[in-house]
PDB file of C-alpha atoms and ligand atoms in Angstrom:
ATOM      1  CA  MET A   1       0.000   0.000   0.000  1.00  0.00           C
ATOM      2  CA  VAL A   2       2.783   2.368   0.921  1.00  0.00           C
ATOM      3  CA  PHE A   3       4.528   1.694  -2.354  1.00  0.00           C
ATOM      4  CA  LYS A   4       1.348   2.290  -4.331  1.00  0.00           C
ATOM      5  CA  TYR A   5       0.742   5.581  -2.547  1.00  0.00           C
ATOM      6  CA  LEU A   6       4.314   6.711  -3.192  1.00  0.00           C
ATOM      7  CA  PHE A   7       4.074   5.772  -6.851  1.00  0.00           C
ATOM      8  CA  CYS A   8       0.884   7.785  -7.271  1.00  0.00           C
ATOM      9  CA  SER A   9       2.490  10.787  -5.612  1.00  0.00           C
ATOM     10  CA  ILE A  10       5.443  10.669  -7.976  1.00  0.00           C
ATOM     11  CA  VAL A  11       3.201  10.433 -11.016  1.00  0.00           C
ATOM     12  CA  VAL A  12       1.142  13.398  -9.852  1.00  0.00           C
ATOM     13  CA  LEU A  13       4.242  15.429  -9.018  1.00  0.00           C
ATOM     14  CA  THR A  14       5.817  14.695 -12.389  1.00  0.00           C
ATOM     15  CA  ALA A  15       2.669  15.676 -14.222  1.00  0.00           C
ATOM     16  CA  PHE A  16       2.480  18.863 -12.189  1.00  0.00           C
ATOM     17  CA  LEU A  17       6.096  19.862 -12.808  1.00  0.00           C
ATOM     18  CA  GLY A  18       5.808  18.858 -16.449  1.00  0.00           C
ATOM     19  CA  GLY A  19       2.795  21.118 -16.831  1.00  0.00           C
ATOM     20  CA  ILE A  20       4.604  24.060 -15.300  1.00  0.00           C
ATOM     21  CA  ASP A  21       7.667  23.563 -17.483  1.00  0.00           C
ATOM     22  CA  ALA A  22       5.625  23.243 -20.644  1.00  0.00           C
ATOM     23  CA  HIS A  23       3.891  26.511 -19.900  1.00  0.00           C
ATOM     24  CA  ALA A  24       7.030  28.343 -18.846  1.00  0.00           C
ATOM     25  CA  GLY A  25       8.769  27.318 -22.049  1.00  0.00           C
ATOM     26  CA  ILE A  26       6.328  28.944 -24.429  1.00  0.00           C
ATOM     27  CA  LEU A  27       6.048  32.671 -24.308  1.00  0.00           C
ATOM     28  CA  ASN A  28       3.960  34.673 -26.702  1.00  0.00           C
ATOM     29  CA  GLU A  29       6.038  37.812 -27.177  1.00  0.00           C
ATOM     30  CA  ASP A  30       3.133  39.577 -28.847  1.00  0.00           C
ATOM     31  CA  ILE A  31       1.305  39.786 -25.542  1.00  0.00           C
ATOM     32  CA  VAL A  32       2.244  42.479 -23.059  1.00  0.00           C
ATOM     33  CA  ALA A  33       0.566  43.227 -19.749  1.00  0.00           C
ATOM     34  CA  SER A  34       0.966  46.640 -18.153  1.00  0.00           C
ATOM     35  CA  ASP A  35      -0.367  48.765 -15.280  1.00  0.00           C
ATOM     36  CA  ALA A  36      -1.068  45.628 -13.259  1.00  0.00           C
ATOM     37  CA  TRP A  37      -2.332  46.146  -9.727  1.00  0.00           C
ATOM     38  CA  VAL A  38      -4.228  44.327  -7.021  1.00  0.00           C
ATOM     39  CA  ARG A  39      -6.697  46.012  -4.721  1.00  0.00           C
ATOM     40  CA  ALA A  40      -5.578  46.067  -1.092  1.00  0.00           C
ATOM     41  CA  MET A  41      -8.162  44.543   1.238  1.00  0.00           C
ATOM     42  CA  PRO A  42      -8.663  44.506   4.992  1.00  0.00           C
ATOM     43  CA  PRO A  43      -7.576  41.173   6.549  1.00  0.00           C
ATOM     44  CA  SER A  44     -11.232  40.192   7.033  1.00  0.00           C
ATOM     45  CA  GLN A  45     -11.729  39.943   3.259  1.00  0.00           C
ATOM     46  CA  THR A  46     -10.839  36.663   1.590  1.00  0.00           C
ATOM     47  CA  ASN A  47     -11.146  37.776  -2.034  1.00  0.00           C
ATOM     48  CA  THR A  48      -9.747  40.652  -4.029  1.00  0.00           C
ATOM     49  CA  ALA A  49      -9.439  41.736  -7.649  1.00  0.00           C
ATOM     50  CA  ALA A  50      -6.524  42.333 -10.001  1.00  0.00           C
ATOM     51  CA  TYR A  51      -6.523  44.785 -12.886  1.00  0.00           C
ATOM     52  CA  MET A  52      -4.228  45.344 -15.862  1.00  0.00           C
ATOM     53  CA  VAL A  53      -4.074  46.184 -19.532  1.00  0.00           C
ATOM     54  CA  ILE A  54      -3.444  43.180 -21.790  1.00  0.00           C
ATOM     55  CA  LYS A  55      -2.125  44.263 -25.160  1.00  0.00           C
ATOM     56  CA  ASN A  56      -1.844  42.021 -28.216  1.00  0.00           C
ATOM     57  CA  LYS A  57       0.804  43.339 -30.614  1.00  0.00           C
ATOM     58  CA  GLY A  58       0.329  40.477 -33.055  1.00  0.00           C
ATOM     59  CA  PRO A  59      -2.171  40.348 -35.928  1.00  0.00           C
ATOM     60  CA  ASN A  60      -4.091  37.330 -34.585  1.00  0.00           C
ATOM     61  CA  GLU A  61      -6.654  37.121 -31.843  1.00  0.00           C
ATOM     62  CA  VAL A  62      -5.329  35.722 -28.572  1.00  0.00           C
ATOM     63  CA  ILE A  63      -7.609  34.049 -26.039  1.00  0.00           C
ATOM     64  CA  LEU A  64      -7.012  34.168 -22.311  1.00  0.00           C
ATOM     65  CA  THR A  65      -8.354  30.887 -20.930  1.00  0.00           C
ATOM     66  CA  SER A  66      -7.299  30.868 -17.279  1.00  0.00           C
ATOM     67  CA  VAL A  67      -5.407  32.734 -14.600  1.00  0.00           C
ATOM     68  CA  SER A  68      -3.600  31.895 -11.380  1.00  0.00           C
ATOM     69  CA  SER A  69      -1.858  33.701  -8.570  1.00  0.00           C
ATOM     70  CA  ASP A  70       0.629  32.867  -5.839  1.00  0.00           C
ATOM     71  CA  ILE A  71      -1.473  34.564  -3.147  1.00  0.00           C
ATOM     72  CA  SER A  72      -4.841  32.897  -3.652  1.00  0.00           C
ATOM     73  CA  GLU A  73      -6.144  29.357  -3.807  1.00  0.00           C
ATOM     74  CA  SER A  74      -7.806  30.069  -7.122  1.00  0.00           C
ATOM     75  CA  ALA A  75      -8.300  32.848  -9.618  1.00  0.00           C
ATOM     76  CA  GLU A  76     -11.104  33.542 -12.069  1.00  0.00           C
ATOM     77  CA  ILE A  77     -11.760  35.859 -14.990  1.00  0.00           C
ATOM     78  CA  HIS A  78     -14.742  38.037 -14.093  1.00  0.00           C
ATOM     79  CA  GLN A  79     -16.938  40.519 -15.816  1.00  0.00           C
ATOM     80  CA  MET A  80     -19.079  43.267 -14.304  1.00  0.00           C
ATOM     81  CA  SER A  81     -22.275  44.115 -16.041  1.00  0.00           C
ATOM     82  CA  ASP A  82     -25.098  46.510 -15.383  1.00  0.00           C
ATOM     83  CA  MET A  83     -28.308  44.544 -14.837  1.00  0.00           C
ATOM     84  CA  LYS A  84     -31.092  47.124 -14.654  1.00  0.00           C
ATOM     85  CA  GLY A  85     -29.037  49.434 -12.479  1.00  0.00           C
ATOM     86  CA  MET A  86     -27.538  46.647 -10.351  1.00  0.00           C
ATOM     87  CA  MET A  87     -23.885  45.847 -10.935  1.00  0.00           C
ATOM     88  CA  ASN A  88     -23.570  42.127 -11.351  1.00  0.00           C
ATOM     89  CA  MET A  89     -20.345  40.105 -11.311  1.00  0.00           C
ATOM     90  CA  SER A  90     -20.041  36.913 -13.301  1.00  0.00           C
ATOM     91  CA  MET A  91     -17.300  34.493 -14.251  1.00  0.00           C
ATOM     92  CA  VAL A  92     -16.305  34.168 -17.888  1.00  0.00           C
ATOM     93  CA  SER A  93     -14.564  31.116 -19.313  1.00  0.00           C
ATOM     94  CA  LYS A  94     -12.376  33.074 -21.707  1.00  0.00           C
ATOM     95  CA  LEU A  95     -11.405  36.557 -22.738  1.00  0.00           C
ATOM     96  CA  SER A  96     -10.532  37.482 -26.306  1.00  0.00           C
ATOM     97  CA  ILE A  97      -7.789  40.000 -27.015  1.00  0.00           C
ATOM     98  CA  PRO A  98      -8.161  41.076 -30.652  1.00  0.00           C
ATOM     99  CA  GLY A  99      -5.166  41.266 -32.978  1.00  0.00           C
ATOM    100  CA  ASN A 100      -3.409  44.644 -32.656  1.00  0.00           C
ATOM    101  CA  GLY A 101      -5.786  45.420 -29.844  1.00  0.00           C
ATOM    102  CA  GLU A 102      -6.083  45.406 -26.085  1.00  0.00           C
ATOM    103  CA  VAL A 103      -8.444  44.593 -23.279  1.00  0.00           C
ATOM    104  CA  VAL A 104      -8.511  46.792 -20.200  1.00  0.00           C
ATOM    105  CA  LEU A 105      -9.232  45.049 -16.912  1.00  0.00           C
ATOM    106  CA  LYS A 106     -10.445  47.779 -14.569  1.00  0.00           C
ATOM    107  CA  PRO A 107     -12.869  48.388 -11.709  1.00  0.00           C
ATOM    108  CA  GLY A 108     -16.444  48.028 -12.947  1.00  0.00           C
ATOM    109  CA  ALA A 109     -15.401  45.966 -15.954  1.00  0.00           C
ATOM    110  CA  TYR A 110     -13.328  42.838 -16.618  1.00  0.00           C
ATOM    111  CA  HIS A 111     -11.075  41.839 -13.733  1.00  0.00           C
ATOM    112  CA  ILE A 112      -9.216  38.879 -12.317  1.00  0.00           C
ATOM    113  CA  MET A 113     -10.815  37.662  -9.106  1.00  0.00           C
ATOM    114  CA  LEU A 114      -8.342  36.265  -6.613  1.00  0.00           C
ATOM    115  CA  VAL A 115     -10.407  33.819  -4.579  1.00  0.00           C
ATOM    116  CA  ASN A 116      -9.512  32.639  -1.066  1.00  0.00           C
ATOM    117  CA  LEU A 117      -6.416  34.647  -0.257  1.00  0.00           C
ATOM    118  CA  LYS A 118      -3.801  32.539   1.509  1.00  0.00           C
ATOM    119  CA  LYS A 119      -2.764  35.462   3.709  1.00  0.00           C
ATOM    120  CA  PRO A 120      -3.663  39.140   4.126  1.00  0.00           C
ATOM    121  CA  ILE A 121      -2.158  41.403   1.478  1.00  0.00           C
ATOM    122  CA  LYS A 122      -0.643  44.808   2.140  1.00  0.00           C
ATOM    123  CA  SER A 123      -0.165  47.900   0.002  1.00  0.00           C
ATOM    124  CA  GLY A 124       3.185  47.942  -1.752  1.00  0.00           C
ATOM    125  CA  GLU A 125       3.471  44.159  -1.956  1.00  0.00           C
ATOM    126  CA  ILE A 126       4.212  42.622  -5.362  1.00  0.00           C
ATOM    127  CA  VAL A 127       1.956  39.763  -6.409  1.00  0.00           C
ATOM    128  CA  GLN A 128       2.629  37.262  -9.194  1.00  0.00           C
ATOM    129  CA  ILE A 129      -0.225  36.646 -11.557  1.00  0.00           C
ATOM    130  CA  ARG A 130      -0.018  34.152 -14.365  1.00  0.00           C
ATOM    131  CA  LEU A 131      -2.078  34.367 -17.519  1.00  0.00           C
ATOM    132  CA  PHE A 132      -2.657  31.226 -19.586  1.00  0.00           C
ATOM    133  CA  PHE A 133      -3.627  31.522 -23.224  1.00  0.00           C
ATOM    134  CA  LYS A 134      -5.186  29.128 -25.716  1.00  0.00           C
ATOM    135  CA  GLY A 135      -2.439  27.215 -27.478  1.00  0.00           C
ATOM    136  CA  GLY A 136      -0.351  26.737 -24.340  1.00  0.00           C
ATOM    137  CA  THR A 137       1.396  30.072 -23.968  1.00  0.00           C
ATOM    138  CA  SER A 138       1.494  31.905 -20.684  1.00  0.00           C
ATOM    139  CA  LEU A 139       2.639  35.184 -19.247  1.00  0.00           C
ATOM    140  CA  ASN A 140       3.858  36.086 -15.764  1.00  0.00           C
ATOM    141  CA  VAL A 141       2.697  39.465 -14.553  1.00  0.00           C
ATOM    142  CA  LYS A 142       3.912  41.358 -11.508  1.00  0.00           C
ATOM    143  CA  ALA A 143       1.139  43.385  -9.913  1.00  0.00           C
ATOM    144  CA  GLU A 144       1.514  45.923  -7.124  1.00  0.00           C
ATOM    145  CA  VAL A 145      -0.964  45.928  -4.258  1.00  0.00           C
ATOM    146  CA  ARG A 146      -2.521  49.384  -3.887  1.00  0.00           C
ATOM    147  CA  GLU A 147      -5.577  50.987  -2.349  1.00  0.00           C
ATOM    148  CA  GLN A 148      -6.902  52.013  -5.775  1.00  0.00           C
TER     149      GLN A 148
HETATM  150 CU1   CU B 201     -15.059  39.436  -9.499  1.00  0.00          CU
END
C-alpha cells in the first residue's frame, strides 16, 4: 500500500512539474501586460481583484483561458455588467484580445478575481499573476498591491 501511494504521488508530481515547465517554455512575445495592480483589502476579506491592460501586438486574436496567482487558492476571470441598475459580477470562461488590440481590466469591468487569499495582502506588496492563453502560452505578470 505504501509503495502504491508513493508511486501515485510521484506520477502526480511529475505531471504537475511537467505542466509548469511546458507553460514556462512557451512565451507569446506579442502579448504584453501593463499597469497591473491588485486592490488592497482589509484582513477580514478573503477575495480581491486584479486589474491590468493586456495588449496584443500580433495580428491574430489571442484568447485568455485561465489565470492563477501565488497569493490565492484560485483565480477567475470576471466581468461586471449593469443589470437594470444593479452591478452584477459573473465568471467568464475566456477573454478574447483582438489582434493589434487590447483589453482593459479595470474596476467596474473585466477583472481577475483572486479567490480565497492565503494570507492578508498589504499595500506595496508585489503579487505574481499568471495568464494562460489558448495554445499553451502563458505570461507572468507582476502586480503591485494598492488601495486604488
Ligand atoms: Cu469578481
